[in-house]
């Protein structure tokens, strides 16, 4: 293991230089970032720290008169890990200190109170005991774990912490505990029509609830509209006629597996490639966890980003047979340092994250050999990173049939095709390295490509 202390001074010097250069670029195109357009972030790149400081204040107030043993079990396990692993503890302290430096660059007029391992742990403990409210003027309240880590993620220390196996395992347990809470009826306190409820008039408009909620649900349950938990609301089912299946009887038409915004279309993808560089290439060995790689070498990838108000279930893009399904554990808050400070907590690193993050793999074998196998790869980004696959090996699925869903958190999706299967993509590929990350919107069930089907 590296000596973390010896790297601290060099890391801090590099951070100061990198921060000043990146800030100029960041401010120029901030308003067009995916996080702003998707509602993760305020319209100005400010005030995350003041919101976060409020969280820390509440967490420390709730802690008064209690001992460390009153932490949630998963958070207590993280505390014990850091207590007994000196080098990892030193690295986390470095990450927090560097995060304060990043904060001072971007929000110099606000107080930032995540200044120790203790305040970080109590903020995490506070977050996972609550469901995020609907507060459109403070977007990080809807994605609080991203808000907690956003400054730390773009640091030399954070670059290493969020790749550390031991830290990552404990963090995954913390997020699992939060997911369990958000699956429970207790989390319904924010699924109401109140001022901070996700069913109020503004949320109804902002989140296009008319496409999801039937009048019958509202009549039968005027308080929660039939939802059973926060996550039940988050991966709510859509009204069928709002997402028709294009080319339902035409095997040459490939449809989108999800609602979202196109991030990238890549052709002639390599078996292995450098993904931790500015270009964020796709490396099939990494993406597919070594599964069926030979079938996809030289093929195509289309990746899209799901915002908080998108439909979070995913459908089969072709008809065929489920050959294999699995969830690959991976990173959650790791982002590509070379992208510069990303106030959207990782959405600018989606190509990199496709190779390393927690992700699902659903392999579908088409009945048409000219299409061959297609891989549907839902990717968790930050927050809970929960991928639920709802089909089994051997199942016959039709184009447009539901395959699974994301629980609460950030999400991305890759569709991977064999070489020669796609004749033409019918969606626009965003310009690489442009200031705008706002690719074309795609709807689940909508046409995205035409194949060489005979």
Short mmCIF file of N, CA and C in Angstrom, two decimals, residues 90-249:
data_model
loop_
_atom_site.label_atom_id
_atom_site.label_comp_id
_atom_site.label_asym_id
_atom_site.label_seq_id
_atom_site.Cartn_x
_atom_site.Cartn_y
_atom_site.Cartn_z
N UNK A 90 -5.77 8.26 7.26
CA UNK A 90 -5.01 9.44 6.86
C UNK A 90 -5.43 9.93 5.47
N UNK A 91 -5.72 8.98 4.59
CA UNK A 91 -6.12 9.36 3.23
C UNK A 91 -7.50 10.03 3.24
N UNK A 92 -8.42 9.52 4.07
CA UNK A 92 -9.74 10.14 4.16
C UNK A 92 -9.61 11.55 4.74
N UNK A 93 -8.75 11.72 5.73
CA UNK A 93 -8.52 13.07 6.27
C UNK A 93 -7.97 14.00 5.21
N UNK A 94 -7.04 13.49 4.41
CA UNK A 94 -6.50 14.29 3.31
C UNK A 94 -7.60 14.67 2.33
N UNK A 95 -8.46 13.72 1.99
CA UNK A 95 -9.56 13.97 1.06
C UNK A 95 -10.47 15.07 1.60
N UNK A 96 -10.79 15.03 2.88
CA UNK A 96 -11.66 16.04 3.47
C UNK A 96 -11.00 17.41 3.43
N UNK A 97 -9.71 17.46 3.77
CA UNK A 97 -8.98 18.74 3.74
C UNK A 97 -8.92 19.30 2.32
N UNK A 98 -8.66 18.44 1.35
CA UNK A 98 -8.63 18.89 -0.05
C UNK A 98 -10.00 19.33 -0.51
N UNK A 99 -11.05 18.65 -0.03
CA UNK A 99 -12.41 19.05 -0.35
C UNK A 99 -12.71 20.46 0.14
N UNK A 100 -12.17 20.79 1.30
CA UNK A 100 -12.31 22.16 1.80
C UNK A 100 -11.62 23.16 0.88
N UNK A 101 -10.46 22.78 0.31
CA UNK A 101 -9.77 23.65 -0.64
C UNK A 101 -10.62 23.88 -1.89
N UNK A 102 -11.23 22.81 -2.40
CA UNK A 102 -12.10 22.95 -3.57
C UNK A 102 -13.27 23.86 -3.24
N UNK A 103 -13.85 23.66 -2.07
CA UNK A 103 -14.96 24.50 -1.65
C UNK A 103 -14.56 25.98 -1.62
N UNK A 104 -13.38 26.26 -1.10
CA UNK A 104 -12.95 27.67 -1.00
C UNK A 104 -12.79 28.30 -2.38
N UNK A 105 -12.46 27.49 -3.37
CA UNK A 105 -12.32 28.02 -4.72
C UNK A 105 -13.68 28.38 -5.32
N UNK A 106 -14.70 27.58 -5.02
CA UNK A 106 -15.98 27.74 -5.70
C UNK A 106 -17.04 28.45 -4.87
N UNK A 107 -16.92 28.37 -3.55
CA UNK A 107 -17.89 29.04 -2.68
C UNK A 107 -17.16 29.75 -1.55
N UNK A 108 -16.34 30.73 -1.85
CA UNK A 108 -15.50 31.35 -0.81
C UNK A 108 -16.29 32.10 0.25
N UNK A 109 -17.53 32.46 -0.05
CA UNK A 109 -18.32 33.26 0.90
C UNK A 109 -19.25 32.43 1.77
N UNK A 110 -19.16 31.10 1.69
CA UNK A 110 -20.04 30.25 2.48
C UNK A 110 -19.23 29.40 3.45
N UNK A 111 -19.88 29.01 4.53
CA UNK A 111 -19.24 28.15 5.53
C UNK A 111 -19.39 26.70 5.11
N UNK A 112 -18.33 25.95 5.34
CA UNK A 112 -18.33 24.53 4.97
C UNK A 112 -17.90 23.74 6.19
N UNK A 113 -18.79 22.96 6.75
CA UNK A 113 -18.54 22.36 8.06
C UNK A 113 -18.17 20.88 8.03
N UNK A 114 -17.99 20.30 6.84
CA UNK A 114 -17.47 18.93 6.79
C UNK A 114 -15.95 19.05 6.90
N UNK A 115 -15.48 19.03 8.13
CA UNK A 115 -14.07 19.33 8.40
C UNK A 115 -13.34 18.20 9.11
N UNK A 116 -13.99 17.05 9.25
CA UNK A 116 -13.37 15.94 9.95
C UNK A 116 -14.08 14.65 9.57
N UNK A 117 -13.46 13.54 9.89
CA UNK A 117 -14.11 12.24 9.68
C UNK A 117 -15.41 12.18 10.48
N UNK A 118 -15.38 12.72 11.69
CA UNK A 118 -16.57 12.69 12.53
C UNK A 118 -17.75 13.39 11.87
N UNK A 119 -17.53 14.62 11.37
CA UNK A 119 -18.66 15.34 10.75
C UNK A 119 -19.12 14.65 9.48
N UNK A 120 -18.20 14.03 8.74
CA UNK A 120 -18.59 13.28 7.55
C UNK A 120 -19.48 12.10 7.93
N UNK A 121 -19.09 11.36 8.97
CA UNK A 121 -19.87 10.18 9.37
C UNK A 121 -21.25 10.57 9.89
N UNK A 122 -21.32 11.65 10.69
CA UNK A 122 -22.62 12.03 11.21
C UNK A 122 -23.52 12.60 10.13
N UNK A 123 -22.95 13.25 9.12
CA UNK A 123 -23.76 13.69 7.98
C UNK A 123 -24.32 12.48 7.23
N UNK A 124 -23.49 11.47 7.00
CA UNK A 124 -23.96 10.25 6.34
C UNK A 124 -25.07 9.59 7.15
N UNK A 125 -24.87 9.52 8.46
CA UNK A 125 -25.86 8.90 9.34
C UNK A 125 -27.20 9.63 9.25
N UNK A 126 -27.13 10.97 9.21
CA UNK A 126 -28.34 11.78 9.12
C UNK A 126 -29.05 11.54 7.79
N UNK A 127 -28.28 11.48 6.71
CA UNK A 127 -28.86 11.33 5.38
C UNK A 127 -29.61 10.02 5.23
N UNK A 128 -29.04 8.91 5.70
CA UNK A 128 -29.64 7.60 5.42
C UNK A 128 -30.83 7.28 6.32
N UNK A 129 -31.17 8.19 7.23
CA UNK A 129 -32.35 7.99 8.08
C UNK A 129 -33.52 8.84 7.60
N UNK A 130 -33.38 9.38 6.39
CA UNK A 130 -34.42 10.27 5.87
C UNK A 130 -34.63 10.05 4.37
N UNK A 131 -35.82 10.39 3.92
CA UNK A 131 -36.09 10.39 2.48
C UNK A 131 -35.88 11.81 1.96
N UNK A 132 -35.29 11.96 0.78
CA UNK A 132 -35.04 13.32 0.26
C UNK A 132 -36.36 14.06 -0.01
N UNK A 133 -36.47 15.29 0.45
CA UNK A 133 -37.68 16.07 0.17
C UNK A 133 -37.63 16.67 -1.23
N UNK A 134 -38.77 17.15 -1.69
CA UNK A 134 -38.80 17.89 -2.96
C UNK A 134 -38.58 19.36 -2.64
N UNK A 135 -37.39 19.85 -2.95
CA UNK A 135 -37.05 21.26 -2.72
C UNK A 135 -36.33 21.77 -3.96
N UNK A 136 -37.06 22.18 -4.97
CA UNK A 136 -36.45 22.53 -6.26
C UNK A 136 -35.45 23.67 -6.19
N UNK A 137 -35.54 24.53 -5.18
CA UNK A 137 -34.59 25.64 -5.07
C UNK A 137 -33.27 25.19 -4.44
N UNK A 138 -33.26 23.98 -3.88
CA UNK A 138 -32.04 23.44 -3.28
C UNK A 138 -31.86 22.02 -3.81
N UNK A 139 -31.43 21.87 -5.08
CA UNK A 139 -31.42 20.56 -5.72
C UNK A 139 -30.61 19.50 -5.00
N UNK A 140 -29.53 19.89 -4.30
CA UNK A 140 -28.73 18.85 -3.64
C UNK A 140 -29.48 18.18 -2.50
N UNK A 141 -30.59 18.78 -2.04
CA UNK A 141 -31.36 18.10 -1.01
C UNK A 141 -32.03 16.85 -1.56
N UNK A 142 -32.20 16.80 -2.89
CA UNK A 142 -32.76 15.59 -3.51
C UNK A 142 -31.70 14.54 -3.75
N UNK A 143 -30.42 14.93 -3.76
CA UNK A 143 -29.32 13.99 -3.96
C UNK A 143 -28.25 14.28 -2.90
N UNK A 144 -28.60 14.04 -1.63
CA UNK A 144 -27.75 14.54 -0.54
C UNK A 144 -26.40 13.86 -0.42
N UNK A 145 -26.29 12.58 -0.78
CA UNK A 145 -24.99 11.93 -0.67
C UNK A 145 -24.03 12.50 -1.73
N UNK A 146 -24.56 12.83 -2.90
CA UNK A 146 -23.74 13.51 -3.91
C UNK A 146 -23.31 14.87 -3.40
N UNK A 147 -24.22 15.58 -2.72
CA UNK A 147 -23.87 16.86 -2.15
C UNK A 147 -22.79 16.76 -1.09
N UNK A 148 -22.84 15.69 -0.31
CA UNK A 148 -21.84 15.47 0.73
C UNK A 148 -20.45 15.27 0.14
N UNK A 149 -20.36 14.51 -0.94
CA UNK A 149 -19.07 14.11 -1.47
C UNK A 149 -18.57 14.94 -2.65
N UNK A 150 -19.39 15.86 -3.17
CA UNK A 150 -19.07 16.48 -4.45
C UNK A 150 -17.70 17.19 -4.44
N UNK A 151 -17.35 17.88 -3.36
CA UNK A 151 -16.04 18.53 -3.31
C UNK A 151 -14.93 17.52 -3.11
N UNK A 152 -15.20 16.48 -2.35
CA UNK A 152 -14.17 15.47 -2.07
C UNK A 152 -13.85 14.62 -3.29
N UNK A 153 -14.82 14.44 -4.17
CA UNK A 153 -14.63 13.56 -5.32
C UNK A 153 -13.53 14.08 -6.24
N UNK A 154 -13.49 15.42 -6.41
CA UNK A 154 -12.46 15.97 -7.30
C UNK A 154 -11.25 16.41 -6.47
N UNK A 155 -10.60 15.46 -5.87
CA UNK A 155 -9.35 15.69 -5.15
C UNK A 155 -8.45 14.49 -5.39
N UNK A 156 -7.16 14.69 -5.18
CA UNK A 156 -6.23 13.57 -5.34
C UNK A 156 -6.50 12.51 -4.28
N UNK A 157 -6.86 12.96 -3.06
CA UNK A 157 -7.20 11.99 -2.03
C UNK A 157 -8.47 11.24 -2.37
N UNK A 158 -9.50 11.98 -2.81
CA UNK A 158 -10.78 11.36 -3.16
C UNK A 158 -10.65 10.39 -4.32
N UNK A 159 -9.75 10.73 -5.25
CA UNK A 159 -9.52 9.85 -6.39
C UNK A 159 -9.11 8.45 -5.90
N UNK A 160 -8.40 8.39 -4.78
CA UNK A 160 -7.93 7.11 -4.25
C UNK A 160 -8.92 6.51 -3.24
N UNK A 161 -9.54 7.36 -2.43
CA UNK A 161 -10.48 6.85 -1.42
C UNK A 161 -11.63 6.10 -2.08
N UNK A 162 -12.21 6.69 -3.13
CA UNK A 162 -13.41 6.11 -3.73
C UNK A 162 -13.09 4.91 -4.62
N UNK A 163 -11.79 4.57 -4.72
CA UNK A 163 -11.38 3.33 -5.39
C UNK A 163 -10.88 2.29 -4.39
N UNK A 164 -10.80 2.67 -3.13
CA UNK A 164 -10.29 1.75 -2.11
C UNK A 164 -11.33 0.66 -1.83
N UNK A 165 -10.93 -0.60 -1.94
CA UNK A 165 -11.88 -1.71 -1.80
C UNK A 165 -12.56 -1.72 -0.44
N UNK A 166 -11.80 -1.48 0.61
CA UNK A 166 -12.37 -1.55 1.96
C UNK A 166 -13.36 -0.41 2.19
N UNK A 167 -12.97 0.80 1.80
CA UNK A 167 -13.86 1.95 1.95
C UNK A 167 -15.11 1.77 1.10
N UNK A 168 -14.91 1.31 -0.13
CA UNK A 168 -16.02 1.14 -1.05
C UNK A 168 -17.03 0.12 -0.53
N UNK A 169 -16.53 -0.97 0.07
CA UNK A 169 -17.43 -2.01 0.59
C UNK A 169 -18.28 -1.47 1.73
N UNK A 170 -17.68 -0.70 2.63
CA UNK A 170 -18.46 -0.13 3.74
C UNK A 170 -19.43 0.93 3.24
N UNK A 171 -19.01 1.70 2.25
CA UNK A 171 -19.91 2.71 1.68
C UNK A 171 -21.09 2.03 1.00
N UNK A 172 -20.86 0.93 0.32
CA UNK A 172 -21.96 0.18 -0.32
C UNK A 172 -22.95 -0.30 0.73
N UNK A 173 -22.46 -0.75 1.88
CA UNK A 173 -23.35 -1.19 2.96
C UNK A 173 -24.20 -0.03 3.49
N UNK A 174 -23.58 1.16 3.58
CA UNK A 174 -24.32 2.34 4.03
C UNK A 174 -25.44 2.68 3.04
N UNK A 175 -25.12 2.63 1.75
CA UNK A 175 -26.13 2.93 0.73
C UNK A 175 -27.22 1.87 0.69
N UNK A 176 -26.84 0.61 0.94
CA UNK A 176 -27.85 -0.46 1.02
C UNK A 176 -28.82 -0.21 2.17
N UNK A 177 -28.28 0.25 3.30
CA UNK A 177 -29.14 0.54 4.45
C UNK A 177 -30.11 1.68 4.12
N UNK A 178 -29.60 2.67 3.39
CA UNK A 178 -30.47 3.77 2.96
C UNK A 178 -31.55 3.28 2.01
N UNK A 179 -31.16 2.40 1.09
CA UNK A 179 -32.13 1.84 0.13
C UNK A 179 -33.23 1.09 0.87
N UNK A 180 -32.85 0.34 1.92
CA UNK A 180 -33.85 -0.38 2.72
C UNK A 180 -34.83 0.60 3.35
N UNK A 181 -34.31 1.70 3.87
CA UNK A 181 -35.20 2.72 4.44
C UNK A 181 -36.13 3.29 3.36
N UNK A 182 -35.59 3.57 2.18
CA UNK A 182 -36.40 4.17 1.12
C UNK A 182 -37.38 3.18 0.51
N UNK A 183 -37.19 1.90 0.78
CA UNK A 183 -38.16 0.88 0.37
C UNK A 183 -39.28 0.72 1.39
N UNK A 184 -39.15 1.37 2.55
CA UNK A 184 -40.10 1.18 3.65
C UNK A 184 -41.21 2.22 3.62
N UNK A 185 -42.37 1.91 4.21
CA UNK A 185 -43.48 2.89 4.26
C UNK A 185 -43.12 4.16 5.02
N UNK A 186 -42.12 4.10 5.91
CA UNK A 186 -41.71 5.29 6.66
C UNK A 186 -41.28 6.41 5.73
N UNK A 187 -40.74 6.05 4.57
CA UNK A 187 -40.24 7.05 3.62
C UNK A 187 -41.36 7.79 2.89
N UNK A 188 -42.61 7.42 3.14
CA UNK A 188 -43.73 8.07 2.47
C UNK A 188 -44.00 9.48 2.99
N UNK A 189 -43.29 9.90 4.04
CA UNK A 189 -43.55 11.24 4.59
C UNK A 189 -43.26 12.35 3.59
N UNK A 190 -42.47 12.05 2.52
CA UNK A 190 -42.22 13.06 1.48
C UNK A 190 -43.02 12.77 0.20
N UNK A 191 -43.77 11.70 0.20
CA UNK A 191 -44.62 11.39 -0.97
C UNK A 191 -46.03 11.88 -0.65
N UNK A 192 -46.16 13.19 -0.64
CA UNK A 192 -47.42 13.86 -0.32
C UNK A 192 -47.54 15.10 -1.20
N UNK A 193 -48.64 15.83 -1.01
CA UNK A 193 -48.83 17.07 -1.75
C UNK A 193 -48.38 18.29 -0.96
N UNK A 194 -47.67 18.08 0.14
CA UNK A 194 -47.20 19.18 0.97
C UNK A 194 -46.12 19.99 0.29
N UNK A 195 -45.64 21.01 1.00
CA UNK A 195 -44.67 21.95 0.42
C UNK A 195 -43.41 21.25 -0.04
N UNK A 196 -42.95 20.23 0.68
CA UNK A 196 -41.75 19.49 0.29
C UNK A 196 -42.11 18.07 -0.16
N UNK A 197 -43.33 17.90 -0.61
CA UNK A 197 -43.79 16.59 -1.07
C UNK A 197 -43.63 16.44 -2.57
N UNK A 198 -43.35 15.23 -3.01
CA UNK A 198 -43.10 14.97 -4.42
C UNK A 198 -44.39 14.90 -5.25
N UNK A 199 -45.53 15.08 -4.60
CA UNK A 199 -46.81 15.06 -5.32
C UNK A 199 -47.42 16.45 -5.39
N UNK A 200 -46.69 17.48 -4.97
CA UNK A 200 -47.28 18.81 -5.00
C UNK A 200 -47.34 19.35 -6.44
N UNK A 201 -47.95 20.49 -6.59
CA UNK A 201 -48.23 21.02 -7.93
C UNK A 201 -46.97 21.25 -8.75
N UNK A 202 -45.93 21.82 -8.13
CA UNK A 202 -44.69 22.09 -8.87
C UNK A 202 -44.01 20.79 -9.28
N UNK A 203 -43.94 19.82 -8.38
CA UNK A 203 -43.34 18.54 -8.72
C UNK A 203 -44.14 17.84 -9.81
N UNK A 204 -45.45 17.98 -9.75
CA UNK A 204 -46.32 17.36 -10.77
C UNK A 204 -45.92 17.84 -12.16
N UNK A 205 -45.61 19.15 -12.25
CA UNK A 205 -45.19 19.72 -13.53
C UNK A 205 -43.75 19.38 -13.85
N UNK A 206 -42.84 19.61 -12.89
CA UNK A 206 -41.41 19.41 -13.14
C UNK A 206 -41.08 17.96 -13.46
N UNK A 207 -41.78 17.03 -12.85
CA UNK A 207 -41.48 15.61 -13.02
C UNK A 207 -42.46 14.89 -13.94
N UNK A 208 -43.27 15.66 -14.68
CA UNK A 208 -44.18 15.09 -15.69
C UNK A 208 -45.04 13.97 -15.10
N UNK A 209 -45.59 14.21 -13.91
CA UNK A 209 -46.35 13.15 -13.25
C UNK A 209 -47.64 12.80 -13.97
N UNK A 210 -48.06 13.68 -14.89
CA UNK A 210 -49.26 13.33 -15.67
C UNK A 210 -49.01 12.10 -16.54
N UNK A 211 -47.73 11.80 -16.83
CA UNK A 211 -47.40 10.61 -17.63
C UNK A 211 -47.35 9.34 -16.78
N UNK A 212 -47.38 9.50 -15.46
CA UNK A 212 -47.23 8.36 -14.56
C UNK A 212 -48.46 8.12 -13.70
N UNK A 213 -49.14 9.18 -13.27
CA UNK A 213 -50.15 9.05 -12.23
C UNK A 213 -51.54 9.08 -12.85
N UNK A 214 -52.34 8.11 -12.49
CA UNK A 214 -53.72 8.09 -12.99
C UNK A 214 -54.63 8.81 -12.00
N UNK A 215 -55.71 9.35 -12.50
CA UNK A 215 -56.69 10.02 -11.63
C UNK A 215 -57.28 9.03 -10.62
N UNK A 216 -57.37 7.76 -11.02
CA UNK A 216 -57.92 6.75 -10.12
C UNK A 216 -57.04 6.59 -8.88
N UNK A 217 -55.70 6.60 -9.07
CA UNK A 217 -54.78 6.50 -7.94
C UNK A 217 -55.01 7.66 -6.97
N UNK A 218 -55.17 8.85 -7.51
CA UNK A 218 -55.36 10.02 -6.66
C UNK A 218 -56.66 9.94 -5.88
N UNK A 219 -57.71 9.43 -6.52
CA UNK A 219 -59.01 9.33 -5.85
C UNK A 219 -58.97 8.28 -4.74
N UNK A 220 -58.34 7.14 -5.03
CA UNK A 220 -58.34 6.04 -4.06
C UNK A 220 -57.43 6.32 -2.86
N UNK A 221 -56.36 7.09 -3.06
CA UNK A 221 -55.42 7.40 -1.98
C UNK A 221 -54.98 8.85 -2.13
N UNK A 222 -55.78 9.78 -1.61
CA UNK A 222 -55.47 11.20 -1.81
C UNK A 222 -54.20 11.66 -1.11
N UNK A 223 -53.67 10.90 -0.16
CA UNK A 223 -52.47 11.32 0.57
C UNK A 223 -51.20 10.92 -0.19
N UNK A 224 -51.09 9.62 -0.52
CA UNK A 224 -49.86 9.11 -1.15
C UNK A 224 -50.09 8.63 -2.59
N UNK A 225 -51.31 8.72 -3.11
CA UNK A 225 -51.65 8.39 -4.48
C UNK A 225 -51.31 6.94 -4.84
N UNK A 226 -51.36 6.08 -3.87
CA UNK A 226 -51.17 4.66 -4.15
C UNK A 226 -49.73 4.18 -4.02
N UNK A 227 -48.77 5.08 -3.83
CA UNK A 227 -47.37 4.68 -3.67
C UNK A 227 -47.14 4.09 -2.29
N UNK A 228 -46.25 3.13 -2.21
CA UNK A 228 -46.01 2.41 -0.96
C UNK A 228 -44.70 2.79 -0.27
N UNK A 229 -43.84 3.54 -0.96
CA UNK A 229 -42.56 3.96 -0.39
C UNK A 229 -41.97 5.02 -1.31
N UNK A 230 -40.86 5.63 -0.86
CA UNK A 230 -40.16 6.59 -1.71
C UNK A 230 -39.66 5.92 -2.98
N UNK A 231 -39.05 4.74 -2.86
CA UNK A 231 -38.54 4.06 -4.05
C UNK A 231 -39.66 3.63 -4.98
N UNK A 232 -40.82 3.28 -4.43
CA UNK A 232 -41.96 2.94 -5.29
C UNK A 232 -42.35 4.14 -6.15
N UNK A 233 -42.24 5.33 -5.57
CA UNK A 233 -42.47 6.55 -6.35
C UNK A 233 -41.35 6.76 -7.36
N UNK A 234 -40.10 6.56 -6.94
CA UNK A 234 -38.96 6.85 -7.80
C UNK A 234 -38.97 6.00 -9.06
N UNK A 235 -39.26 4.70 -8.94
CA UNK A 235 -39.32 3.88 -10.16
C UNK A 235 -40.77 3.59 -10.55
N UNK A 236 -41.59 4.65 -10.43
CA UNK A 236 -43.02 4.57 -10.73
C UNK A 236 -43.26 4.09 -12.17
N UNK A 237 -44.36 3.38 -12.33
CA UNK A 237 -44.71 2.85 -13.65
C UNK A 237 -45.33 3.96 -14.50
N UNK A 238 -45.09 3.90 -15.79
CA UNK A 238 -45.57 4.93 -16.70
C UNK A 238 -46.88 4.51 -17.35
N UNK A 239 -47.68 5.46 -17.79
CA UNK A 239 -48.90 5.16 -18.52
C UNK A 239 -48.51 4.69 -19.92
N UNK A 240 -48.95 3.51 -20.31
CA UNK A 240 -48.43 2.82 -21.49
C UNK A 240 -48.49 3.66 -22.77
N UNK A 241 -49.60 4.35 -22.99
CA UNK A 241 -49.74 5.03 -24.28
C UNK A 241 -48.85 6.28 -24.40
N UNK A 242 -48.14 6.65 -23.34
CA UNK A 242 -47.18 7.76 -23.44
C UNK A 242 -45.83 7.30 -23.97
N UNK A 243 -45.60 5.98 -24.05
CA UNK A 243 -44.34 5.44 -24.56
C UNK A 243 -44.64 4.29 -25.53
N UNK A 244 -45.15 4.61 -26.73
CA UNK A 244 -45.43 3.55 -27.70
C UNK A 244 -44.14 2.88 -28.18
N UNK A 245 -44.23 1.63 -28.58
CA UNK A 245 -43.07 0.88 -29.08
C UNK A 245 -42.95 1.10 -30.58
N UNK A 246 -41.86 1.71 -31.01
CA UNK A 246 -41.64 1.92 -32.45
C UNK A 246 -41.26 0.59 -33.10
N UNK A 247 -41.79 0.35 -34.28
CA UNK A 247 -41.45 -0.85 -35.03
C UNK A 247 -41.72 -2.13 -34.27
N UNK A 248 -42.88 -2.19 -33.62
CA UNK A 248 -43.18 -3.35 -32.77
C UNK A 248 -43.10 -4.66 -33.54
N UNK A 249 -43.49 -4.65 -34.80
CA UNK A 249 -43.46 -5.88 -35.60
C UNK A 249 -42.31 -5.94 -36.58
#
